[in-house]
Short mmCIF file of C-alpha atoms and ligand atoms in Angstrom, two decimals:
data_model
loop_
_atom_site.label_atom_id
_atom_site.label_comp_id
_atom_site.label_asym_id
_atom_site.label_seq_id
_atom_site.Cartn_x
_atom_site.Cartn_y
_atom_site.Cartn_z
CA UNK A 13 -24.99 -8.10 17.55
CA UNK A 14 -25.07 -5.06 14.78
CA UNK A 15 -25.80 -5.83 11.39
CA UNK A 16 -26.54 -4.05 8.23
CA UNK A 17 -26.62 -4.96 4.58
CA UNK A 18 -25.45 -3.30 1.67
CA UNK A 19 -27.45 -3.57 -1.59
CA UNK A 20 -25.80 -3.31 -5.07
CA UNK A 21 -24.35 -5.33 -7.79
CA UNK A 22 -21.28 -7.09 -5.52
CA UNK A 23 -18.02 -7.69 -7.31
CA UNK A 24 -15.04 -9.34 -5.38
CA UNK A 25 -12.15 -11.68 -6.06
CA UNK A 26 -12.56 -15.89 -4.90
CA UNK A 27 -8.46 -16.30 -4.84
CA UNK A 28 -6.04 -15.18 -8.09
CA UNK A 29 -8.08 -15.65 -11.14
CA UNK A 30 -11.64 -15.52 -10.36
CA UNK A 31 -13.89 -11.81 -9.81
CA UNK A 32 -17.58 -13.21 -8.51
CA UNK A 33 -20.11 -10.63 -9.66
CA UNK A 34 -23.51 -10.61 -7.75
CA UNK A 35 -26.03 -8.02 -9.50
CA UNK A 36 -28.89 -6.79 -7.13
CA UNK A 37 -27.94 -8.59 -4.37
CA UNK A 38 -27.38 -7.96 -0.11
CA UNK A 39 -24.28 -7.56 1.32
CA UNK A 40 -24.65 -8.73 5.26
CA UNK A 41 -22.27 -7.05 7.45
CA UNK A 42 -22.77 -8.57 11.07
CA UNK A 43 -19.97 -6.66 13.99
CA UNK A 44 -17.53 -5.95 11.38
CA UNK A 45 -17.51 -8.98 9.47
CA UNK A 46 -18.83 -10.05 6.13
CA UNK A 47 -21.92 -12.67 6.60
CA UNK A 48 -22.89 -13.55 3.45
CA UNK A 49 -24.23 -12.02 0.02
CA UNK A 50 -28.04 -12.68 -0.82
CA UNK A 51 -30.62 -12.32 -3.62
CA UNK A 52 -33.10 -11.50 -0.93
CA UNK A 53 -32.87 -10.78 2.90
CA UNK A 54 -32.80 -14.31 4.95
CA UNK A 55 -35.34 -14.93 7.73
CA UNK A 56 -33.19 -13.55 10.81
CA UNK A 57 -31.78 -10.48 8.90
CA UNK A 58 -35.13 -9.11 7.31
CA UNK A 59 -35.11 -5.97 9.84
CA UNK A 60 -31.47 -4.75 9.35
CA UNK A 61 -30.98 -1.55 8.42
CA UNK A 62 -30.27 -1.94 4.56
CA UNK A 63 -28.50 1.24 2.37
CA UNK A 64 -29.50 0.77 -1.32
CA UNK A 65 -27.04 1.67 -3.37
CA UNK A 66 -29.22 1.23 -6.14
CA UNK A 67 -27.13 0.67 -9.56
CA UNK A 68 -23.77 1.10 -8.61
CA UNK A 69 -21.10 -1.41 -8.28
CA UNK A 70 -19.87 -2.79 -4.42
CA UNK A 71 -16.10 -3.98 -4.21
CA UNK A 72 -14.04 -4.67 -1.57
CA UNK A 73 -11.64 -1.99 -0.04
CA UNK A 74 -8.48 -1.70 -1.88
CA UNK A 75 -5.16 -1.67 0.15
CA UNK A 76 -2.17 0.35 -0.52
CA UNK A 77 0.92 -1.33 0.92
CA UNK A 78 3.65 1.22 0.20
CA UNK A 79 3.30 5.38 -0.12
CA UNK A 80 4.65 7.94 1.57
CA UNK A 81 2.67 10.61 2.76
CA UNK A 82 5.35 13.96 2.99
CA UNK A 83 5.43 13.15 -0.49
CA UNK A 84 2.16 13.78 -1.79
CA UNK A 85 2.50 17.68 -1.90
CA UNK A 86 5.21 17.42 -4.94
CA UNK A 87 3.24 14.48 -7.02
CA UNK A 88 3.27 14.97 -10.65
CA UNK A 89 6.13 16.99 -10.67
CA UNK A 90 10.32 16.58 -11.33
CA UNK A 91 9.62 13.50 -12.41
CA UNK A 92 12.47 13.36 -14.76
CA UNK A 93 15.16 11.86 -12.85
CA UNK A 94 16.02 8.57 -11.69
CA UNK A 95 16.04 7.50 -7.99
CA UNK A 96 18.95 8.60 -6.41
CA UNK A 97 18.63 11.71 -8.31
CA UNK A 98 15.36 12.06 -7.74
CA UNK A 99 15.98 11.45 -4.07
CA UNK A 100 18.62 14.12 -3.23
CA UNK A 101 17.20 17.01 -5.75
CA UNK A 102 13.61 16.80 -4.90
CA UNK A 103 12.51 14.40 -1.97
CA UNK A 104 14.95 14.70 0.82
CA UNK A 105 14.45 18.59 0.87
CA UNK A 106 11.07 18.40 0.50
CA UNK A 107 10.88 15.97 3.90
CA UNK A 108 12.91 18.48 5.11
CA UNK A 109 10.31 20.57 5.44
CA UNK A 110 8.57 18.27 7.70
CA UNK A 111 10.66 19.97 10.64
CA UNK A 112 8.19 22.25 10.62
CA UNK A 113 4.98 21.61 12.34
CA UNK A 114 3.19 23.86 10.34
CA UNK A 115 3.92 23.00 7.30
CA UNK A 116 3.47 19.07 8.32
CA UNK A 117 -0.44 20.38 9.80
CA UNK A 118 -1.31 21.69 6.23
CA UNK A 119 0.59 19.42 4.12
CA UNK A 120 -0.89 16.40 5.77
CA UNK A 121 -4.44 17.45 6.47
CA UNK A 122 -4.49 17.38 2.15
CA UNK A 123 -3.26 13.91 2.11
CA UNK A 124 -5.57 12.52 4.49
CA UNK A 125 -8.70 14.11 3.48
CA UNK A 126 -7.65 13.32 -0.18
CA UNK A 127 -7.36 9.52 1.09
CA UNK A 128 -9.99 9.20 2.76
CA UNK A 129 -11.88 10.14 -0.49
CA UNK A 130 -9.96 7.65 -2.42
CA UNK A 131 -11.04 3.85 -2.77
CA UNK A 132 -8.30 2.95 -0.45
CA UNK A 133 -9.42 1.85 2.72
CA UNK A 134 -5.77 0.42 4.28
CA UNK A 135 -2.69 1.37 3.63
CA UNK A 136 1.09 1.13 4.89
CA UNK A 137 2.68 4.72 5.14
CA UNK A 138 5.92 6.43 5.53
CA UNK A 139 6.25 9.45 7.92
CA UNK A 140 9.44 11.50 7.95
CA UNK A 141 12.04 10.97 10.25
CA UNK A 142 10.33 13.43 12.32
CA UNK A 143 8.74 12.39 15.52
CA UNK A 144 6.44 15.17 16.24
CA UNK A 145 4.84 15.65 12.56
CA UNK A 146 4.79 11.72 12.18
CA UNK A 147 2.41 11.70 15.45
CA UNK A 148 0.22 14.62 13.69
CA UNK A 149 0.37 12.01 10.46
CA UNK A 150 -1.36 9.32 12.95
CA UNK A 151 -3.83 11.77 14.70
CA UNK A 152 -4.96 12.80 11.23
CA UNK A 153 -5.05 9.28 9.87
CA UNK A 154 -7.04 8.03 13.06
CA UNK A 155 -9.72 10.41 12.65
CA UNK A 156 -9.93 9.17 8.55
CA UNK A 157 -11.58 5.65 9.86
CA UNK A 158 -8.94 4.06 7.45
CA UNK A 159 -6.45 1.38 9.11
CA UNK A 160 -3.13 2.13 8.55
CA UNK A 161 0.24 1.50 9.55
CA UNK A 162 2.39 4.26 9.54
CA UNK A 163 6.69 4.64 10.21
CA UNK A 164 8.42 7.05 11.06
CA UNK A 165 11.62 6.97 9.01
CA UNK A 166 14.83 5.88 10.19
CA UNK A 167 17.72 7.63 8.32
CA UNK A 168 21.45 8.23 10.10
CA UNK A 169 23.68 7.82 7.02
CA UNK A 170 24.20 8.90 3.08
CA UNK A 171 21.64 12.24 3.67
CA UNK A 172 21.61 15.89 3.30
CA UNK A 173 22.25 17.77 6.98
CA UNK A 174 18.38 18.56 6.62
CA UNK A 175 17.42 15.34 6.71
CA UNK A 176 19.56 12.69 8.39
CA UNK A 177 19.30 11.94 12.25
CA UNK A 178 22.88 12.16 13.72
CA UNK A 179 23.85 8.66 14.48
CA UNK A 180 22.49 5.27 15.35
CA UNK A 181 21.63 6.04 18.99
CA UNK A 182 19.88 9.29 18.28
CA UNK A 183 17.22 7.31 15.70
CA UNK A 184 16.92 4.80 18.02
CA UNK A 185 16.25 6.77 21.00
CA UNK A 186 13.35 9.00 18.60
CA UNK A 187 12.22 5.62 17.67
CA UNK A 188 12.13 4.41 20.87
CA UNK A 189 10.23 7.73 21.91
CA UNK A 190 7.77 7.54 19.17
CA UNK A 191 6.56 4.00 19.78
CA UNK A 192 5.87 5.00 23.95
CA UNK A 193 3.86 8.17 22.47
CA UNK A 194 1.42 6.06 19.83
CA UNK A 195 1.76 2.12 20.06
CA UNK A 196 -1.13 1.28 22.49
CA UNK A 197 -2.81 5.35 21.11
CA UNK A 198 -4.83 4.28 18.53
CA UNK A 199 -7.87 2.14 17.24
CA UNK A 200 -7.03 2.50 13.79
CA UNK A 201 -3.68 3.32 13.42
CA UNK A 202 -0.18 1.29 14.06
CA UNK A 203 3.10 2.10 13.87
CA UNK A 204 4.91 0.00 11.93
CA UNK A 205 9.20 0.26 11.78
CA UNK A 206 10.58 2.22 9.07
CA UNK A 207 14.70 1.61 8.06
CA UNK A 208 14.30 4.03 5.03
CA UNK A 209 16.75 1.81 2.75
CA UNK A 210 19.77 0.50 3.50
CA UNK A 211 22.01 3.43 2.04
CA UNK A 212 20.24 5.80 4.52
CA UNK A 213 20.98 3.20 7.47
CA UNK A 214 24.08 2.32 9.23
CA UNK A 215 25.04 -1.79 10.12
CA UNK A 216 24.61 0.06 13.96
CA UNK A 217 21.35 1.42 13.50
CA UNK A 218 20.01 -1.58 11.95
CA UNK A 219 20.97 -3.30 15.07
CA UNK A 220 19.14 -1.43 17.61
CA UNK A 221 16.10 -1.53 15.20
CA UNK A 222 16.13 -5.21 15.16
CA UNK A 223 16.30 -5.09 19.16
CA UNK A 224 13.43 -2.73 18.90
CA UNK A 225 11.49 -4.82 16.67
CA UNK A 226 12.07 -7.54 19.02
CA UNK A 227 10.80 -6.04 21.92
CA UNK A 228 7.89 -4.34 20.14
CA UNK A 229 6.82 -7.21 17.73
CA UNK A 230 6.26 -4.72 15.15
CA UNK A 231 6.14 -4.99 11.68
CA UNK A 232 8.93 -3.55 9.29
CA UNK A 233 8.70 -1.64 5.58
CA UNK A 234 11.64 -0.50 3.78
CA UNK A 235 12.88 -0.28 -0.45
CA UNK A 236 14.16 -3.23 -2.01
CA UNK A 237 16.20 -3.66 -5.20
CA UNK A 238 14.29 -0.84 -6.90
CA UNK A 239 17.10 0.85 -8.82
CA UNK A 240 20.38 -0.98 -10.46
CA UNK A 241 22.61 2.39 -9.45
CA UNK A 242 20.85 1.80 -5.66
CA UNK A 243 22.04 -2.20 -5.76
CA UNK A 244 25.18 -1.24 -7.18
CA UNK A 245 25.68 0.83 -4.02
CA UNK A 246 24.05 -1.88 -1.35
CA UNK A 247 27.04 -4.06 -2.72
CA UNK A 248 29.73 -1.39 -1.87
CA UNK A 249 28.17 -0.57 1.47
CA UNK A 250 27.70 -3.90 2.62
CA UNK A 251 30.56 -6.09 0.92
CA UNK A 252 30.08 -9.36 3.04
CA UNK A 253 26.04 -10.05 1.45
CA UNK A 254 25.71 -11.68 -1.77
CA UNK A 255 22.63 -9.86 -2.54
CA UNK A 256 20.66 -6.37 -1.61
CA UNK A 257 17.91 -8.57 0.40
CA UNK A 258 20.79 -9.93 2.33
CA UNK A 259 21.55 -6.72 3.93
CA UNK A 260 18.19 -6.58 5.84
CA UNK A 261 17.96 -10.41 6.65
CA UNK A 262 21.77 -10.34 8.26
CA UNK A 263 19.82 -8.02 11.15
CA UNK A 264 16.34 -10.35 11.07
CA UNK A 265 14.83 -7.36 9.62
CA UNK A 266 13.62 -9.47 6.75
CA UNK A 267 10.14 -11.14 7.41
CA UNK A 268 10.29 -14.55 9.02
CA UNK A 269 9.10 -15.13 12.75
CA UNK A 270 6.56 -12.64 14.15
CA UNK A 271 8.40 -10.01 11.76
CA UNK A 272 5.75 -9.53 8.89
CA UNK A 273 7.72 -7.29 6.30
CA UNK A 274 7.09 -5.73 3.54
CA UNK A 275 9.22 -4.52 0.58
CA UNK A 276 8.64 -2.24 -2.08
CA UNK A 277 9.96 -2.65 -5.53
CA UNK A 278 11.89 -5.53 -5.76
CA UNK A 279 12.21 -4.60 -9.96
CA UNK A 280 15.59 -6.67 -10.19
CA UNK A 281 15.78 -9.11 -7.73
CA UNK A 282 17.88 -11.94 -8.40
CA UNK A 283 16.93 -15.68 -8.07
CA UNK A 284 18.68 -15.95 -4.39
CA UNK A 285 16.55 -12.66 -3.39
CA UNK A 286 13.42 -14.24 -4.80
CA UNK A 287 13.73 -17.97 -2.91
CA UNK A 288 14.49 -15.83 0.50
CA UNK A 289 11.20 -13.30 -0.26
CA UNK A 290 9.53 -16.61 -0.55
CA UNK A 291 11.03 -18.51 2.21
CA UNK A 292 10.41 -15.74 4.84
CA UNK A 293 7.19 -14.39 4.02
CA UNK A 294 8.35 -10.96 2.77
CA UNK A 295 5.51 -9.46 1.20
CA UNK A 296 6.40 -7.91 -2.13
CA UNK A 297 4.84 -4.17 -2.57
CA UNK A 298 4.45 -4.14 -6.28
CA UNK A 299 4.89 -0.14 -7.58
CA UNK A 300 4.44 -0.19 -11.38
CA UNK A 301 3.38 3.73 -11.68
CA UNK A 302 6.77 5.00 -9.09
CA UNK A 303 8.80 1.99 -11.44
CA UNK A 304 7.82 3.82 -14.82
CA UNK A 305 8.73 7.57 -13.94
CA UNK A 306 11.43 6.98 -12.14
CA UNK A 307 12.42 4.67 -15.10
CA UNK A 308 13.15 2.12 -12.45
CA UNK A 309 12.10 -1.06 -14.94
CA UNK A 310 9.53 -3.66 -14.77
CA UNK A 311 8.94 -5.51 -11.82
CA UNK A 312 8.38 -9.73 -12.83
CA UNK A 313 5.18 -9.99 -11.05
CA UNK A 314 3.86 -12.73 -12.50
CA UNK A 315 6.51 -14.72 -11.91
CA UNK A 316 6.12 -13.49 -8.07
CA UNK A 317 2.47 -14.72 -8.70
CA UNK A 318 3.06 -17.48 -9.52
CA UNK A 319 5.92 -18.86 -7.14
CA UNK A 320 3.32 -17.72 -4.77
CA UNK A 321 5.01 -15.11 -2.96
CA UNK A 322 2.66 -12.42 -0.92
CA UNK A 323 2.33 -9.20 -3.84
CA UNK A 324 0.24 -6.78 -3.07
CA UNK A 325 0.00 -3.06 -4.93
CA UNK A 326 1.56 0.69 -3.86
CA UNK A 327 1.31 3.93 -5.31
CA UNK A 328 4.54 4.87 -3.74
CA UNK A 329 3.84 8.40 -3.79
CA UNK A 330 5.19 10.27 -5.23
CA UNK A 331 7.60 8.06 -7.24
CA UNK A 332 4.36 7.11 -8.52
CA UNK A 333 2.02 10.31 -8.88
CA UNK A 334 -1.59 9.17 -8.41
CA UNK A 335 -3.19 8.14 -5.29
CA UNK A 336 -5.48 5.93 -6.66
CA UNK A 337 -5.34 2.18 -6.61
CA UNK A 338 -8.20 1.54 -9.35
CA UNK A 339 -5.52 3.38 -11.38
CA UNK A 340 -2.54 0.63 -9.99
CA UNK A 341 -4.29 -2.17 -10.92
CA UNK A 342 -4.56 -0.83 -14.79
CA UNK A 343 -0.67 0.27 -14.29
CA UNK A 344 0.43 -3.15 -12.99
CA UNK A 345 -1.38 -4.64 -16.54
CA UNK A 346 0.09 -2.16 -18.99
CA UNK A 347 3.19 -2.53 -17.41
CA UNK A 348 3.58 -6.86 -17.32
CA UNK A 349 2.24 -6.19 -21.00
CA UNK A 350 5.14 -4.40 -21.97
CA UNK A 351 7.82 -6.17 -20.20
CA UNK A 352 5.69 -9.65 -21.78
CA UNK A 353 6.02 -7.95 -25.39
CA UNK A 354 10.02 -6.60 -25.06
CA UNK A 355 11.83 -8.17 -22.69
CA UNK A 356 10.55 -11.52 -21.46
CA UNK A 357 7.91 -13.66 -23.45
CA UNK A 358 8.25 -16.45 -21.40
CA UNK A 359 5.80 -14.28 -17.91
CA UNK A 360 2.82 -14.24 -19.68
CA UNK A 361 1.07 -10.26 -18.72
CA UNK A 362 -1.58 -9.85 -15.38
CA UNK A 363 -4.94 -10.71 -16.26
CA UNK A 364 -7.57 -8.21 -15.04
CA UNK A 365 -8.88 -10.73 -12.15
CA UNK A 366 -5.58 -10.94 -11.10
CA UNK A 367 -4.24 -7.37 -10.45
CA UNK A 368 -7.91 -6.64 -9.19
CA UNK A 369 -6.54 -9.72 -6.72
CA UNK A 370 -3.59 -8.05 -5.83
CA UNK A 371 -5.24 -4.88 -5.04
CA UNK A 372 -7.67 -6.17 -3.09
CA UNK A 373 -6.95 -9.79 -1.30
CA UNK A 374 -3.04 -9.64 -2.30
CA UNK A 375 -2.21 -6.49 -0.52
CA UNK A 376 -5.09 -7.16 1.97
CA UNK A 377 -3.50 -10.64 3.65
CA UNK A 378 -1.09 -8.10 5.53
CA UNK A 379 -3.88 -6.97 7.42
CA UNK A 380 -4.91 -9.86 8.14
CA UNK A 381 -8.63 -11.65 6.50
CA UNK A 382 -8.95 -8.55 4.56
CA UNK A 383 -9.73 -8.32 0.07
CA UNK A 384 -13.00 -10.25 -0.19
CA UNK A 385 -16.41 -10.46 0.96
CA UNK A 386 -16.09 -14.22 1.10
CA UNK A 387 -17.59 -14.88 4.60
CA UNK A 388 -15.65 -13.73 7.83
CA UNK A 389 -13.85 -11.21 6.08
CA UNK A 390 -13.30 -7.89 7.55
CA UNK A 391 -16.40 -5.55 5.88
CA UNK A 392 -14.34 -3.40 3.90
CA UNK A 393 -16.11 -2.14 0.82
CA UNK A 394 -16.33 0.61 -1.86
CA UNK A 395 -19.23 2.04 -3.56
CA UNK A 396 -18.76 2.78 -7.10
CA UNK A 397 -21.50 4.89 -9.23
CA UNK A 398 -20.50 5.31 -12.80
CA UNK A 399 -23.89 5.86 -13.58
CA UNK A 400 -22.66 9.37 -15.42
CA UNK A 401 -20.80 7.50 -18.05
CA UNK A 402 -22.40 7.85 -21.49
CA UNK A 403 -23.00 4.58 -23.26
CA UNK A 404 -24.49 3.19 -26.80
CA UNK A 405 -25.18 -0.37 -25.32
CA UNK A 406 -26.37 -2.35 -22.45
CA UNK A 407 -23.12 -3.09 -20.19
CA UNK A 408 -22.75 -6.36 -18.07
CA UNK A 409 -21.58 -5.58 -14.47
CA UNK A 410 -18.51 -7.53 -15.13
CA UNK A 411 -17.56 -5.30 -18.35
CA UNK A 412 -18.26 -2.27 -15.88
CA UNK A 413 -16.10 -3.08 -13.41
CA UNK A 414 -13.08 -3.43 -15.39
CA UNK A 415 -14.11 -0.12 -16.87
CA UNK A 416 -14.25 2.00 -13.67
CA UNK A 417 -11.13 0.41 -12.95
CA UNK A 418 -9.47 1.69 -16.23
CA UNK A 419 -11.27 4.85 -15.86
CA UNK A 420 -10.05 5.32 -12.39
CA UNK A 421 -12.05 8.26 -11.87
CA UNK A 422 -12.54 9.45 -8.32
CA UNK A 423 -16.08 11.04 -9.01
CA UNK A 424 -17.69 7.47 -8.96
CA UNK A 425 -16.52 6.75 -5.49
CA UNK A 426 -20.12 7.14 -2.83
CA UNK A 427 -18.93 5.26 -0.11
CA UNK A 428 -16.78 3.70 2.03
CA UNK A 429 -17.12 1.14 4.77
CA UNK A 430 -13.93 -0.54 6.56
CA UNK A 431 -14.30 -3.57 9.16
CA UNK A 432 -18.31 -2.74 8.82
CA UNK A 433 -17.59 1.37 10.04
CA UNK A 434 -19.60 3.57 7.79
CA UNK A 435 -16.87 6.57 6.28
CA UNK A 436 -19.16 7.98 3.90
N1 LIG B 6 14.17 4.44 -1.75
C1 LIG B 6 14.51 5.12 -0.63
N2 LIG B 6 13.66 6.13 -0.39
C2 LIG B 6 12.74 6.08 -1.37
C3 LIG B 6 11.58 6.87 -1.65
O1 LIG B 6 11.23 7.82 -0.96
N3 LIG B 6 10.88 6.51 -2.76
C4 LIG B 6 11.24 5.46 -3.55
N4 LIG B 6 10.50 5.16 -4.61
N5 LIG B 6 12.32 4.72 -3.30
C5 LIG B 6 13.06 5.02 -2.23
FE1 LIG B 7 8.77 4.26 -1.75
#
């Protein structure tokens, strides 16, 4: 048995609408796995090893189900375009450039020192299409600590001759060659199967990756009705569906059975797309920073809340352009505020216990008993010190929390733990 405890003032969600603050308390970690949170060390703990993290706040790990790493090196800028725009002018050359080893080595050596930093301590990632610099991704990302899943991206249709594999077979076989090189590689990191969207994939290759997924029981991420001019599109490429989720579920790539799936956006899905999200399990990647500057629109999330459907947070770098997820929970408020004030009064806007929810246990659920600290939980947690924030008056820990969170300033992060492995 190894145990430790972590001492601070312990903040962590109890389900949707509740945040349960602990000040000065122990947080027991025993192989991995939360054990229970104490005002002073119980009888058979009292000779763990105990790091005192004196003042600052303890919160669980926060999960980010939907970025892509090639595209952190052009955050923050072109962002003045909408999607498919966006995609052709700035994106798809900049993946391009993931042909090159070189540049993937230094571009992705950023990103995953910069995440490791972060308060994220999961995430789901897209590669490239490339096979080589999407193994370097997972090499780099294994060596973070972090759990991941990462794809490498399937695209053999609607690209630029940089960046599109040249038919169905060809991205299937570089699949195919992908998964032998890293499924059974790592500790911490999985592949997980990548159809980019469904303009970028033909009805053929969406076949084989269904057989694929299939024999490899993986799990799938791809876009979902993100952009109107994108579902316009879906409907002329695929005729025969009555809606954009249709497309994926017509190849079982679409949650259900042993195929946990997630999808990212889902800003105007209609009814029909909502019931199916619901009846197979699709886990709903909620973007609100990448829906903003790529003018995308306002995602119903509390209605997705609500209907209880799985909703969990991204960043979806670099449609959105900061990497941190304190800063996606305040972005998924603002955001259901606005759409609450000008388009729909009748979804009321995300509290603060609830996007802290989705951050944390929403998002977490796809890695399984992940979010909390309730007991048996996976011991993921972040140490916050905002200790350097000037203030007039005495704060509760509650009213500090929500603070950092709108703050979302990386200086206060001090440490990281994930399933009970010390980071930093
Ligand atoms: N749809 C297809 N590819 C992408 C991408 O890279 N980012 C976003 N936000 N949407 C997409
Ligand atoms: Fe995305």
């Amino acid at each position: 048995m190894s145990a430790f405890a972590l001492k601070g003032n312990i903040c962590f969600s109890q389900g949707k609408n509740k945040i349960s603050v602990h000040e000065q308390s122990y947080l027991i970690c025993e192989n991995g796995v939360c054990a229970g949170i104490f005002k002073e060390l119980p009888e058979g703990f009292l000779h763990i090893p105990v790091r005192d993290a004196g003042d600052s706040l303890i919160i669980p790990g926060l999960s980010d189900i939907h970025l892509h790493a090639p595209q952190y090196s052009f955050r923050g800028m072109g962002m003045d375009l909408e999607l498919l725009d966006w995609l052709n002018t700035i994106t798809f050359p900049e993946e391009a450039k993931y042909a090159d080893l070189d540049y993937a080595r230094k571009a992705y050596s950023i990103f995953t020192e910069d995440l490791k930093k972060s308060p994220t301590t999961r995430a789901c990632i897209f590669g490239t299409l490339h096979v080589e610099s999407t193994e370097l991704l997972m090499d780099f990302l294994e060596e973070t600590g972090l759990k991941t899943f990462v794809g490498k991206v399937n695209m053999d249709r609607n690209g630029p001759d940089i960046l599109q594999e040249k038919n169905a077979e060809e991205s299937a076989k570089a699949t195919l060659h992908w998964l032998s090189d890293t499924s059974e590689k790592y500790l911490n990191t999985k592949p997980i199967l990548t159809p980019r969207f469904t303009p970028s994939c033909t009805d053929e290759l969406m076949k084989k990756l269904a057989e694929i997924q299939q024999e490899y029981h993986l799990p799938v991420q791809s876009h979902l009705s993100e952009n109107m001019g994108e579902i316009s599109w879906v409907q002329e490429l695929c005729p025969k569906t009555a809606f954009y989720g249709e497309a994926y579920d017509q190849f079982g790539l679409f949650g259900g059975k042993g195929c946990p799936t997630i999808m990212a956006h889902c800003v105007h899905s209609p009814e029909a797309e909502i019931e199916l999200m619901k009846k197979r399990g699709v886990y709903v990647a909620h973007c609100p920073q990448s829906n903003t500057n790529l003018s995308s629109g306002i995602a119903p999330v509390r209605e997705y809340l609500d209907r209880g459907l799985h909703v969990g947070l991204g960043t979806d770098i670099a449609g959105g352009h900061s990497l941190s997820m304190l800063r996606a929970i305040t972005d998924a408020i603002q955001v259901s505020k606005l759409r609450w004030r000008l388009t729909d009064d009748s979804l009321k806007a995300l509290t603060f216990e609830e996007a802290f929810y989705l951050a944390t246990m929403g998002g977490g659920e796809f890695f399984g008993k992940v979010g909390s600290f309730l007991d048996g939980y996976e011991f993921d947690a972040v140490i916050l010190d905002d200790s350097f924030y000037r203030h007039p008056q005495p704060l509760s820990v509650r009213e500090r929390l929500e603070r950092l969170v709108y703050l979302s300033d990386d200086r206060c992060i001090k440490g990281k733990y994930v399933s009970g492995r010390k980071l930093f």
